[in-house]
mmCIF entry with sequence, helices, sheets and N, C-alpha, C, O atoms, coordinates in Angstrom:
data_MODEL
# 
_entry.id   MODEL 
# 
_entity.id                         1 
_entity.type                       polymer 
_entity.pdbx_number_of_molecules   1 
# 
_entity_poly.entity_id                      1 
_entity_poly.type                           'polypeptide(L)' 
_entity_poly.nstd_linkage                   no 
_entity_poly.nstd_monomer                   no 
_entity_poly.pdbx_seq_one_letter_code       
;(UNK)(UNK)(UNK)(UNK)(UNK)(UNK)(UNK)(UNK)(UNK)(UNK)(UNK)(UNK)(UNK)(UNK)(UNK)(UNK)
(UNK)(UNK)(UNK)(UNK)(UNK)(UNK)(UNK)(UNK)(UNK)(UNK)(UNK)(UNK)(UNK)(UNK)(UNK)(UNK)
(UNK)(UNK)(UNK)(UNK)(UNK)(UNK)(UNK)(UNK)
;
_entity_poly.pdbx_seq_one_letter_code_can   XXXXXXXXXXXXXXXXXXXXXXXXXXXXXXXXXXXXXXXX 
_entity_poly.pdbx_strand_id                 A 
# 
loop_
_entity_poly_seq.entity_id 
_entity_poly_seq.num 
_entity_poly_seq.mon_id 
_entity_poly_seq.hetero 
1 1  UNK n 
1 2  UNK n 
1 3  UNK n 
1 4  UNK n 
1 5  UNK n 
1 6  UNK n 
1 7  UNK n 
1 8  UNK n 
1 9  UNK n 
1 10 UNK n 
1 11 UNK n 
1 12 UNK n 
1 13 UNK n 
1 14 UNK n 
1 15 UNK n 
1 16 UNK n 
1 17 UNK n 
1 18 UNK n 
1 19 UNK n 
1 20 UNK n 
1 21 UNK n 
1 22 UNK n 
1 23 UNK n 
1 24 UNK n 
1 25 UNK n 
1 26 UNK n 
1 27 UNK n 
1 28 UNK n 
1 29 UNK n 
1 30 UNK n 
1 31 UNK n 
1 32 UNK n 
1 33 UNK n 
1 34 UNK n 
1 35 UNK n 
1 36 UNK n 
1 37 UNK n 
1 38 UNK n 
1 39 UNK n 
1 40 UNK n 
# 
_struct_asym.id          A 
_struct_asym.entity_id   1 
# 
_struct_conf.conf_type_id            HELX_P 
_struct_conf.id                      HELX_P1 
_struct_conf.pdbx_PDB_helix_id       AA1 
_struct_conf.beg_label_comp_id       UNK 
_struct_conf.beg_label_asym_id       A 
_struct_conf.beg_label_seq_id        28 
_struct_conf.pdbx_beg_PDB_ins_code   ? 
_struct_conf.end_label_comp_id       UNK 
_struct_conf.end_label_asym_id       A 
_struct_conf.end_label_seq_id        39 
_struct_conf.pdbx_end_PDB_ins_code   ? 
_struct_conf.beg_auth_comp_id        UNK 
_struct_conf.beg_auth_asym_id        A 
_struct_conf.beg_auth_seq_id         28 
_struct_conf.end_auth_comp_id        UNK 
_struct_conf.end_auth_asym_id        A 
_struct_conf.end_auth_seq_id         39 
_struct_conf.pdbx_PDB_helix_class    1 
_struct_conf.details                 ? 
_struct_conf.pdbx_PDB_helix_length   12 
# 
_struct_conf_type.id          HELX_P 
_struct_conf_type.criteria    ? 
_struct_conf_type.reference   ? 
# 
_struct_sheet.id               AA1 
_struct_sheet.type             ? 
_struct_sheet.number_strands   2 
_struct_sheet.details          ? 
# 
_struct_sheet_order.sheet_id     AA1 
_struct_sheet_order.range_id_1   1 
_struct_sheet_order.range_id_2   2 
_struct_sheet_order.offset       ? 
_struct_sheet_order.sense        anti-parallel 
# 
loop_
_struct_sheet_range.sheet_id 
_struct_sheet_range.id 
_struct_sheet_range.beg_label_comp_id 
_struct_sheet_range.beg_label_asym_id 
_struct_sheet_range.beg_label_seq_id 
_struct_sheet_range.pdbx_beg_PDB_ins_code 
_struct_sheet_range.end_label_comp_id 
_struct_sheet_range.end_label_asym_id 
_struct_sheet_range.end_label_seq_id 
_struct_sheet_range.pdbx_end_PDB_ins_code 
_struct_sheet_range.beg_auth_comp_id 
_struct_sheet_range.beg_auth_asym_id 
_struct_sheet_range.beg_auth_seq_id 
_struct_sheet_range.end_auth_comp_id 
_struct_sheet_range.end_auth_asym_id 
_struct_sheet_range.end_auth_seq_id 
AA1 1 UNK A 5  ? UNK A 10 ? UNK A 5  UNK A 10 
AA1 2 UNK A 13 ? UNK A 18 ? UNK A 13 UNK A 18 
# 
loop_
_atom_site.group_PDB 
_atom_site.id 
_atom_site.type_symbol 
_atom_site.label_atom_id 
_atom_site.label_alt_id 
_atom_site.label_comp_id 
_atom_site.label_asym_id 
_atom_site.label_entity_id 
_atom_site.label_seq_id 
_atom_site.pdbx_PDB_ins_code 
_atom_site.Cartn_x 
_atom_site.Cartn_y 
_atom_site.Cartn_z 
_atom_site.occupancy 
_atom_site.B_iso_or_equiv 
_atom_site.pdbx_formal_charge 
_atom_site.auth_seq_id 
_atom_site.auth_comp_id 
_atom_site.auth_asym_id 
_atom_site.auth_atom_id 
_atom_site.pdbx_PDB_model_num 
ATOM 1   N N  . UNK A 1 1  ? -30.200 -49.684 -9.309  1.00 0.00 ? 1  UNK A N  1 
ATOM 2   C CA . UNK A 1 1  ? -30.575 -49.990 -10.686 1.00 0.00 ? 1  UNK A CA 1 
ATOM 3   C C  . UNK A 1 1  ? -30.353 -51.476 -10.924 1.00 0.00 ? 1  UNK A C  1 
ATOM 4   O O  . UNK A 1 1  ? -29.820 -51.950 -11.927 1.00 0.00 ? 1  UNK A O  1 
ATOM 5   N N  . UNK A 1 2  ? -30.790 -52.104 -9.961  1.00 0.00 ? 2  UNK A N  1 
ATOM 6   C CA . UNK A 1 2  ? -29.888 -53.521 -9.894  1.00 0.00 ? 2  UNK A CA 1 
ATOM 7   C C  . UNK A 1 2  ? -31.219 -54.333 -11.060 1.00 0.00 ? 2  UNK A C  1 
ATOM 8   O O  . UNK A 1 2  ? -32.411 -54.159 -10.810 1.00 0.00 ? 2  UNK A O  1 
ATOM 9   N N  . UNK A 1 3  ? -30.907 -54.917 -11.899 1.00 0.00 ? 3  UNK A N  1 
ATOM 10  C CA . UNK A 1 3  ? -31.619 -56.034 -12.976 1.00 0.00 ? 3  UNK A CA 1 
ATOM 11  C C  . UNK A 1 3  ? -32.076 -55.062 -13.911 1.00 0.00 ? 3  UNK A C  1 
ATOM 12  O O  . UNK A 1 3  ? -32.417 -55.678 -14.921 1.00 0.00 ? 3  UNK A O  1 
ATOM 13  N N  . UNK A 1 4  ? -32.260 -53.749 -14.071 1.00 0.00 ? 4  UNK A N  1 
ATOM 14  C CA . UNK A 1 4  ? -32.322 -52.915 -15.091 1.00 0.00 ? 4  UNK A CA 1 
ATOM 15  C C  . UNK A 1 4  ? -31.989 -53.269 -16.508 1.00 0.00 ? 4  UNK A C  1 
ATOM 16  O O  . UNK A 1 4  ? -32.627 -52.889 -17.489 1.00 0.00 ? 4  UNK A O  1 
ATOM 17  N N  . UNK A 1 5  ? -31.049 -53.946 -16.518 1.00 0.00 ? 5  UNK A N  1 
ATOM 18  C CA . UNK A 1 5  ? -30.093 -54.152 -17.784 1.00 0.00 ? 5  UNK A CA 1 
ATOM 19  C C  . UNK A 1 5  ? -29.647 -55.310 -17.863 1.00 0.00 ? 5  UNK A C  1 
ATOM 20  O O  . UNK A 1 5  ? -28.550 -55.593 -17.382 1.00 0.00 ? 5  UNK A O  1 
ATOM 21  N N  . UNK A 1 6  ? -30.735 -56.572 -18.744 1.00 0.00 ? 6  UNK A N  1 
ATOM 22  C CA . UNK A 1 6  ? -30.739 -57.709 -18.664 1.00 0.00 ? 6  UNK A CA 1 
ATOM 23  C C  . UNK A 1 6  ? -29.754 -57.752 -19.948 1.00 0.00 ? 6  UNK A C  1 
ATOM 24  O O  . UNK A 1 6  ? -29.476 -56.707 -20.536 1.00 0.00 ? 6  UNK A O  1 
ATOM 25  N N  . UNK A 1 7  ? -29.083 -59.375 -20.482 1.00 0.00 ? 7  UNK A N  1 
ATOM 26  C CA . UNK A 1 7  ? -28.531 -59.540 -21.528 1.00 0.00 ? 7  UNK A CA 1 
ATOM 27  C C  . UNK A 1 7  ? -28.751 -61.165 -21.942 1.00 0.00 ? 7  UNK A C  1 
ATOM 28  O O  . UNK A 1 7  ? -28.704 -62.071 -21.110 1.00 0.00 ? 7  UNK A O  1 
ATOM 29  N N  . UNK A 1 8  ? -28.982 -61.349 -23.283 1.00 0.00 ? 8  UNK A N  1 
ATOM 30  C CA . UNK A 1 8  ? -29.288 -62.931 -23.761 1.00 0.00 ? 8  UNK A CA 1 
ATOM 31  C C  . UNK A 1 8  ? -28.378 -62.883 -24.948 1.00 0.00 ? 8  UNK A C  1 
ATOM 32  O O  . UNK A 1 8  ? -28.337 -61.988 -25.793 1.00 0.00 ? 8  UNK A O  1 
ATOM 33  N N  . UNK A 1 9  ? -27.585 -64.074 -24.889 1.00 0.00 ? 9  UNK A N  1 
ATOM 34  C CA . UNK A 1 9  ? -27.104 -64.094 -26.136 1.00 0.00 ? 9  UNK A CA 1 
ATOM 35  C C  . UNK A 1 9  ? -27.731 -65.139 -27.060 1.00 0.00 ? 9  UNK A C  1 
ATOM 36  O O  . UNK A 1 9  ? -27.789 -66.301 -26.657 1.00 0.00 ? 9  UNK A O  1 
ATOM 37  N N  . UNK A 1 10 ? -28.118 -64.878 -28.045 1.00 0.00 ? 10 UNK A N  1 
ATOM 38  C CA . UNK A 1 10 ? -28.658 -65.632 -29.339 1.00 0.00 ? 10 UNK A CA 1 
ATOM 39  C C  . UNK A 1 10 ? -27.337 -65.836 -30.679 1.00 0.00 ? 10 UNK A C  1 
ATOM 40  O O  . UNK A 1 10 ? -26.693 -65.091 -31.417 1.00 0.00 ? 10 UNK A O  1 
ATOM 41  N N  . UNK A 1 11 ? -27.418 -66.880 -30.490 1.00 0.00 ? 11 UNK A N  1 
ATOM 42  C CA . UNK A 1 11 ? -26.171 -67.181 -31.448 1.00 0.00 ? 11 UNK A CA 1 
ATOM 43  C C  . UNK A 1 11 ? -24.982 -66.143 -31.253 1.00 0.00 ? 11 UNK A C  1 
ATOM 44  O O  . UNK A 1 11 ? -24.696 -65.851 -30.092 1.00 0.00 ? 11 UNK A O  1 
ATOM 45  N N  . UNK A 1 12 ? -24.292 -65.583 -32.258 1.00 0.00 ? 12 UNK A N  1 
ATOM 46  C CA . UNK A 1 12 ? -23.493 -64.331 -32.311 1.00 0.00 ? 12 UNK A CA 1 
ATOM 47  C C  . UNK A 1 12 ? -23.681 -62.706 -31.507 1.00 0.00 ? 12 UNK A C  1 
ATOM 48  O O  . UNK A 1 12 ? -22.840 -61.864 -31.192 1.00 0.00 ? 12 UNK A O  1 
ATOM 49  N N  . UNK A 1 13 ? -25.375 -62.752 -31.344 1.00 0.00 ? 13 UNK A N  1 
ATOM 50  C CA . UNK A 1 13 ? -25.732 -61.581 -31.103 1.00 0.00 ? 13 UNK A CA 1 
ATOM 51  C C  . UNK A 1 13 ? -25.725 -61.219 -29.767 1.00 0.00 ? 13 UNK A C  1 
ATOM 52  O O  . UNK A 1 13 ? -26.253 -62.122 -29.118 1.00 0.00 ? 13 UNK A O  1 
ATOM 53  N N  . UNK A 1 14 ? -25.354 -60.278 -29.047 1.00 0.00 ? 14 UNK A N  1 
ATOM 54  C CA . UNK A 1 14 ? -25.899 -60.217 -27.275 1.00 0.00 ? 14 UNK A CA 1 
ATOM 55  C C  . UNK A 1 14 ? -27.377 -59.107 -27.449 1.00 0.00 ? 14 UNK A C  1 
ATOM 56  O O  . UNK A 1 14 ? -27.308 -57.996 -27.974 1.00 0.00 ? 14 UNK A O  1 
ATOM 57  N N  . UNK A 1 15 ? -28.403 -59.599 -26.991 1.00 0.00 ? 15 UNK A N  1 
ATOM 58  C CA . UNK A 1 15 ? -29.374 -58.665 -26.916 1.00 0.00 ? 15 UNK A CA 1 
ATOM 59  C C  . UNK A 1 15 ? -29.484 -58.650 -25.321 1.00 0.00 ? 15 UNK A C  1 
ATOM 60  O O  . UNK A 1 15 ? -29.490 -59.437 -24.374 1.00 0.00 ? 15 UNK A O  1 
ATOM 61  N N  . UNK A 1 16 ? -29.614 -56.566 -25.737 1.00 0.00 ? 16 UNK A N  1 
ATOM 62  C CA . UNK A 1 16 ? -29.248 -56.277 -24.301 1.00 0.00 ? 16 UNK A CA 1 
ATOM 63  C C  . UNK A 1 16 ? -30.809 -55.708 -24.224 1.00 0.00 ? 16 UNK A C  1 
ATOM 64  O O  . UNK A 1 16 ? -31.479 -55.253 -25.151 1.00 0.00 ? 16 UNK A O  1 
ATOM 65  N N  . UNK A 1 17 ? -31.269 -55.922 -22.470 1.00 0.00 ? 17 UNK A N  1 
ATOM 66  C CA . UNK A 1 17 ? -32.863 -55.397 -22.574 1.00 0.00 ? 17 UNK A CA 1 
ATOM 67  C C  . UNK A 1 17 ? -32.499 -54.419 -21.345 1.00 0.00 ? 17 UNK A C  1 
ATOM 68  O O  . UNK A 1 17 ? -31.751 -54.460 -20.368 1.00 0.00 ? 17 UNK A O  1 
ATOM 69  N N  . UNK A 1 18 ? -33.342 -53.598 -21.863 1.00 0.00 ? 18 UNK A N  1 
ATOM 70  C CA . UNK A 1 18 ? -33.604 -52.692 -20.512 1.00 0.00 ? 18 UNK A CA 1 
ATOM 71  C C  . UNK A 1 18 ? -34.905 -52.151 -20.054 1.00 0.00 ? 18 UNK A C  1 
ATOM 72  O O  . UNK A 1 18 ? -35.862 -51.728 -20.703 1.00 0.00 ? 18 UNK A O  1 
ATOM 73  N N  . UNK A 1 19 ? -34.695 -52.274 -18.693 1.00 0.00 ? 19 UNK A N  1 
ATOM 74  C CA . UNK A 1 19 ? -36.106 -52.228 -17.710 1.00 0.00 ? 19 UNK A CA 1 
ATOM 75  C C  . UNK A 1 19 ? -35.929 -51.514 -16.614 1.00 0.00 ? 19 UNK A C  1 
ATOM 76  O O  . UNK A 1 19 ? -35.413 -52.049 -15.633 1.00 0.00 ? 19 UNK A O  1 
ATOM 77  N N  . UNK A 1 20 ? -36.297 -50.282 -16.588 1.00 0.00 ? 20 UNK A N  1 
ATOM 78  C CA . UNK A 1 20 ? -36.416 -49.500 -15.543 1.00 0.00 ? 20 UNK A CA 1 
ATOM 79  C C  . UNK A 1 20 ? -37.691 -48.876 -14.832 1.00 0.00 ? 20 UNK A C  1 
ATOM 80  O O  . UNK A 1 20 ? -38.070 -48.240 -13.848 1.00 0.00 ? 20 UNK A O  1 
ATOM 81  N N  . UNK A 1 21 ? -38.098 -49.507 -16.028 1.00 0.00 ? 21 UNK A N  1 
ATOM 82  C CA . UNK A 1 21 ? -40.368 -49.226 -15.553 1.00 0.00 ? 21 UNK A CA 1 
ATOM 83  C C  . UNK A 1 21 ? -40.265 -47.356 -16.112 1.00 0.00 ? 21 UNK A C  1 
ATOM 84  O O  . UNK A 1 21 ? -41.199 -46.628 -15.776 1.00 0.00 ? 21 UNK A O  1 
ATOM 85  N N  . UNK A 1 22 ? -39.325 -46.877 -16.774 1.00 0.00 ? 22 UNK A N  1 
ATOM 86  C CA . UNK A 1 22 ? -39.587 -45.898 -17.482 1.00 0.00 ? 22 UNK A CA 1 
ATOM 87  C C  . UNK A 1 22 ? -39.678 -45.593 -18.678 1.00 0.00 ? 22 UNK A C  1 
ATOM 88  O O  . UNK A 1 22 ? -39.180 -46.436 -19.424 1.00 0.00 ? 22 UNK A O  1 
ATOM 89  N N  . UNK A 1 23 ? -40.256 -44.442 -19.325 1.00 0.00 ? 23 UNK A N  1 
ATOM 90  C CA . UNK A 1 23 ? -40.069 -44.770 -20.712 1.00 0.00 ? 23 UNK A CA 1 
ATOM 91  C C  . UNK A 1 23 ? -39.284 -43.814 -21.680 1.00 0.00 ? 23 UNK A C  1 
ATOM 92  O O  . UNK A 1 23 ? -39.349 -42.605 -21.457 1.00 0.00 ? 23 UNK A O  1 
ATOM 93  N N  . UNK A 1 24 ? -38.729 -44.164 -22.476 1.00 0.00 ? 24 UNK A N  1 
ATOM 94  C CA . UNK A 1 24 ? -37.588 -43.312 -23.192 1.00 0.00 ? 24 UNK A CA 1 
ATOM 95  C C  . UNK A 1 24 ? -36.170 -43.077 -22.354 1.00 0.00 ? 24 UNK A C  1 
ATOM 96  O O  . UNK A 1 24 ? -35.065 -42.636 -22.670 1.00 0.00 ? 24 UNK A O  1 
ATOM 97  N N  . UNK A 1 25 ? -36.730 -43.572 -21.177 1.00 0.00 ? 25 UNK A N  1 
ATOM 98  C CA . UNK A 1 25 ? -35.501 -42.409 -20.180 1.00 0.00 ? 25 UNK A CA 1 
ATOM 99  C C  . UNK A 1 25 ? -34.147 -43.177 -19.798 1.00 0.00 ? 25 UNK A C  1 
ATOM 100 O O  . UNK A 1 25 ? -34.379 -44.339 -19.464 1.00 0.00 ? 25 UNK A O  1 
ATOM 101 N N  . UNK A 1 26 ? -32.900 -42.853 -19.766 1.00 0.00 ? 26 UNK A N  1 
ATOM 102 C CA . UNK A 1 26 ? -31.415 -43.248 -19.734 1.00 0.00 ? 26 UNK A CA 1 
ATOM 103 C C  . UNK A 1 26 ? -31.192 -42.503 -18.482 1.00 0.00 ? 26 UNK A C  1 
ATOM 104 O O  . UNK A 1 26 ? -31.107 -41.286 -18.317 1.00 0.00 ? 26 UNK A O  1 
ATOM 105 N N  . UNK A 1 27 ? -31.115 -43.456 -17.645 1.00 0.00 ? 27 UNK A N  1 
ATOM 106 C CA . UNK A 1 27 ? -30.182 -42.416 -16.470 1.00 0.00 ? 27 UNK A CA 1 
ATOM 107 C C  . UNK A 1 27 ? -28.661 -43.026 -16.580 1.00 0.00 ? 27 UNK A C  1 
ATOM 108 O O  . UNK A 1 27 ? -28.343 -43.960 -17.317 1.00 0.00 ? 27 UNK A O  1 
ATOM 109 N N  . UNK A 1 28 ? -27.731 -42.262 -15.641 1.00 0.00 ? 28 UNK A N  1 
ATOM 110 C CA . UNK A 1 28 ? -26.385 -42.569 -15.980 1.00 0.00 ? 28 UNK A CA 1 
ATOM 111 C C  . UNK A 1 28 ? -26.123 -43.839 -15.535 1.00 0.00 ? 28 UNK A C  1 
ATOM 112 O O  . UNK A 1 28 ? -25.101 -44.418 -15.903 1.00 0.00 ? 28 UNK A O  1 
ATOM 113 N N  . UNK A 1 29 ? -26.953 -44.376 -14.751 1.00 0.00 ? 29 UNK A N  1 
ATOM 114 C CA . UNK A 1 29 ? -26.457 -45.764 -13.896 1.00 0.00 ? 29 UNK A CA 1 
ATOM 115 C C  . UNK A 1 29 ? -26.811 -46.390 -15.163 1.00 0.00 ? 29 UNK A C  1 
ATOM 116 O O  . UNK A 1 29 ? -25.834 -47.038 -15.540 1.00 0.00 ? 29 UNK A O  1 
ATOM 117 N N  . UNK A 1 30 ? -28.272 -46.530 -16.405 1.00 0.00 ? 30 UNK A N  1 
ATOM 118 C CA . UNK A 1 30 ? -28.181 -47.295 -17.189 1.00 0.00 ? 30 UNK A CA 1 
ATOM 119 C C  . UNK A 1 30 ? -27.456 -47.518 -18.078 1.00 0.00 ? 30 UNK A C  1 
ATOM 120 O O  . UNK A 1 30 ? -27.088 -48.610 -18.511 1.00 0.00 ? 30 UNK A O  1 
ATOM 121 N N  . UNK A 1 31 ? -27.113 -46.137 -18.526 1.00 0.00 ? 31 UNK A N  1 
ATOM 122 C CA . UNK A 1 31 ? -25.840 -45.932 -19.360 1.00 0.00 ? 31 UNK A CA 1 
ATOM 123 C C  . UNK A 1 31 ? -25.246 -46.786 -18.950 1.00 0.00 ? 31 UNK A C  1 
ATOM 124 O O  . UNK A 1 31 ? -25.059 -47.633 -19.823 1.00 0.00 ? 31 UNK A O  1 
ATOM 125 N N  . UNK A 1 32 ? -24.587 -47.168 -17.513 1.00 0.00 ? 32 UNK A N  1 
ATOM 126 C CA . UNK A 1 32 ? -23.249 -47.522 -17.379 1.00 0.00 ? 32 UNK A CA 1 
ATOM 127 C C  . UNK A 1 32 ? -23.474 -49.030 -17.501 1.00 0.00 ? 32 UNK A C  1 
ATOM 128 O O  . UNK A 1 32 ? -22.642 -49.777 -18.015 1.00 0.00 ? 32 UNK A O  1 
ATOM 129 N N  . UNK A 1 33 ? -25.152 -49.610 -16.781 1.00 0.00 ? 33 UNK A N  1 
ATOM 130 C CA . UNK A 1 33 ? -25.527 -51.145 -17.291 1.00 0.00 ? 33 UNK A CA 1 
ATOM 131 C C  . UNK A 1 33 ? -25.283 -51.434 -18.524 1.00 0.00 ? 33 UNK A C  1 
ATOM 132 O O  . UNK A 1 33 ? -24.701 -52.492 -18.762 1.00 0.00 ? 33 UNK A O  1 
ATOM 133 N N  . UNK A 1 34 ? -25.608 -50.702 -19.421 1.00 0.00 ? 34 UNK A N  1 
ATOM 134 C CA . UNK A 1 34 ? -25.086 -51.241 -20.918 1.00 0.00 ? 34 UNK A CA 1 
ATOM 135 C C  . UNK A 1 34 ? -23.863 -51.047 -21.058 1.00 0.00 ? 34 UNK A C  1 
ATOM 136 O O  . UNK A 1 34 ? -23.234 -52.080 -21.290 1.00 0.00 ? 34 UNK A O  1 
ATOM 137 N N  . UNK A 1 35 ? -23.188 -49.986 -21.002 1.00 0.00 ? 35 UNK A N  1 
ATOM 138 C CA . UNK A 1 35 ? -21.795 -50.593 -21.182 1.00 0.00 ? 35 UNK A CA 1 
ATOM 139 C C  . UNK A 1 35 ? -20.818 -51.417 -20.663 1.00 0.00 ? 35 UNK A C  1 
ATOM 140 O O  . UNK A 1 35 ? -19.670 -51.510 -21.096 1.00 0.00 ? 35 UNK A O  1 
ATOM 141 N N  . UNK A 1 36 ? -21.420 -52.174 -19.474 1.00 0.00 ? 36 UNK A N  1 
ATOM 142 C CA . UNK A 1 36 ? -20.971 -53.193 -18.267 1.00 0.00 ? 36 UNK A CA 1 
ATOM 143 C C  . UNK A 1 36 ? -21.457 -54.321 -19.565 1.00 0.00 ? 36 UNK A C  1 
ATOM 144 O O  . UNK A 1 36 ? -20.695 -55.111 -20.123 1.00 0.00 ? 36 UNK A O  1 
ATOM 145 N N  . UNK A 1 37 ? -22.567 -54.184 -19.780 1.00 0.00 ? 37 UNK A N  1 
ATOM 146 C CA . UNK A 1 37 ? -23.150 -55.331 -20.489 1.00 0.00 ? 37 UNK A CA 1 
ATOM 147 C C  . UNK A 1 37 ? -22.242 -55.818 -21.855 1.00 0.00 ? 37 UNK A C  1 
ATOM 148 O O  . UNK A 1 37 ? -21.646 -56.895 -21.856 1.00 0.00 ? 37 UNK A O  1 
ATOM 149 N N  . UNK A 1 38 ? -22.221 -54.929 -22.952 1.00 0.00 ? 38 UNK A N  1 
ATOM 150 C CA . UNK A 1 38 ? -21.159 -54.703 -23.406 1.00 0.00 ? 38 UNK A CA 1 
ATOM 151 C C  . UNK A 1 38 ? -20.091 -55.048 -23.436 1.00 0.00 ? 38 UNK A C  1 
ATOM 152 O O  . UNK A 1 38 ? -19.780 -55.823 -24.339 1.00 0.00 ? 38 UNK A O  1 
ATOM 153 N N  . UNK A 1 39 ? -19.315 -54.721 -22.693 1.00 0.00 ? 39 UNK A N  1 
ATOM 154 C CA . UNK A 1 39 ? -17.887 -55.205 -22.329 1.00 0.00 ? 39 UNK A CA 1 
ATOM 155 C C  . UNK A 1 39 ? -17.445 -56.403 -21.594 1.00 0.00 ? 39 UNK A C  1 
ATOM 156 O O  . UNK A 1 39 ? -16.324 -56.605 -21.127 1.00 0.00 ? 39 UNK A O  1 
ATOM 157 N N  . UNK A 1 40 ? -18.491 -57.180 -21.556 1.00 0.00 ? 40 UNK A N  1 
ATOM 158 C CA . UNK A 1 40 ? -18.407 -58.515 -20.744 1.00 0.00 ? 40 UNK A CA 1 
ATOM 159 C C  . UNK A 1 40 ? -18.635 -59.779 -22.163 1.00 0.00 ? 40 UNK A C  1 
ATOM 160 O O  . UNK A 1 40 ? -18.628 -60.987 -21.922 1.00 0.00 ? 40 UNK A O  1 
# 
């Protein structure tokens, strides 16, 4: 799932993107990219 779960910060905000070339769909590895993302 490696680059799935990009992050930019804009001023205060972190916008987190996600790209898995699917649609609607969360697998657990992304789950866990955002909350990696998140917590950094």
């Amino acid at each position: 799932m490696m680059n799935a779960v990009t992050t930019e910060r804009r001023d205060q905000v972190l916008v987190v993107y996600l790209d898995d070339g699917k649609a609607n769909a969360l697998s657990f590895d992304m789950i866990d990219g955002i909350l990696t993302a998140i917590r950094e």
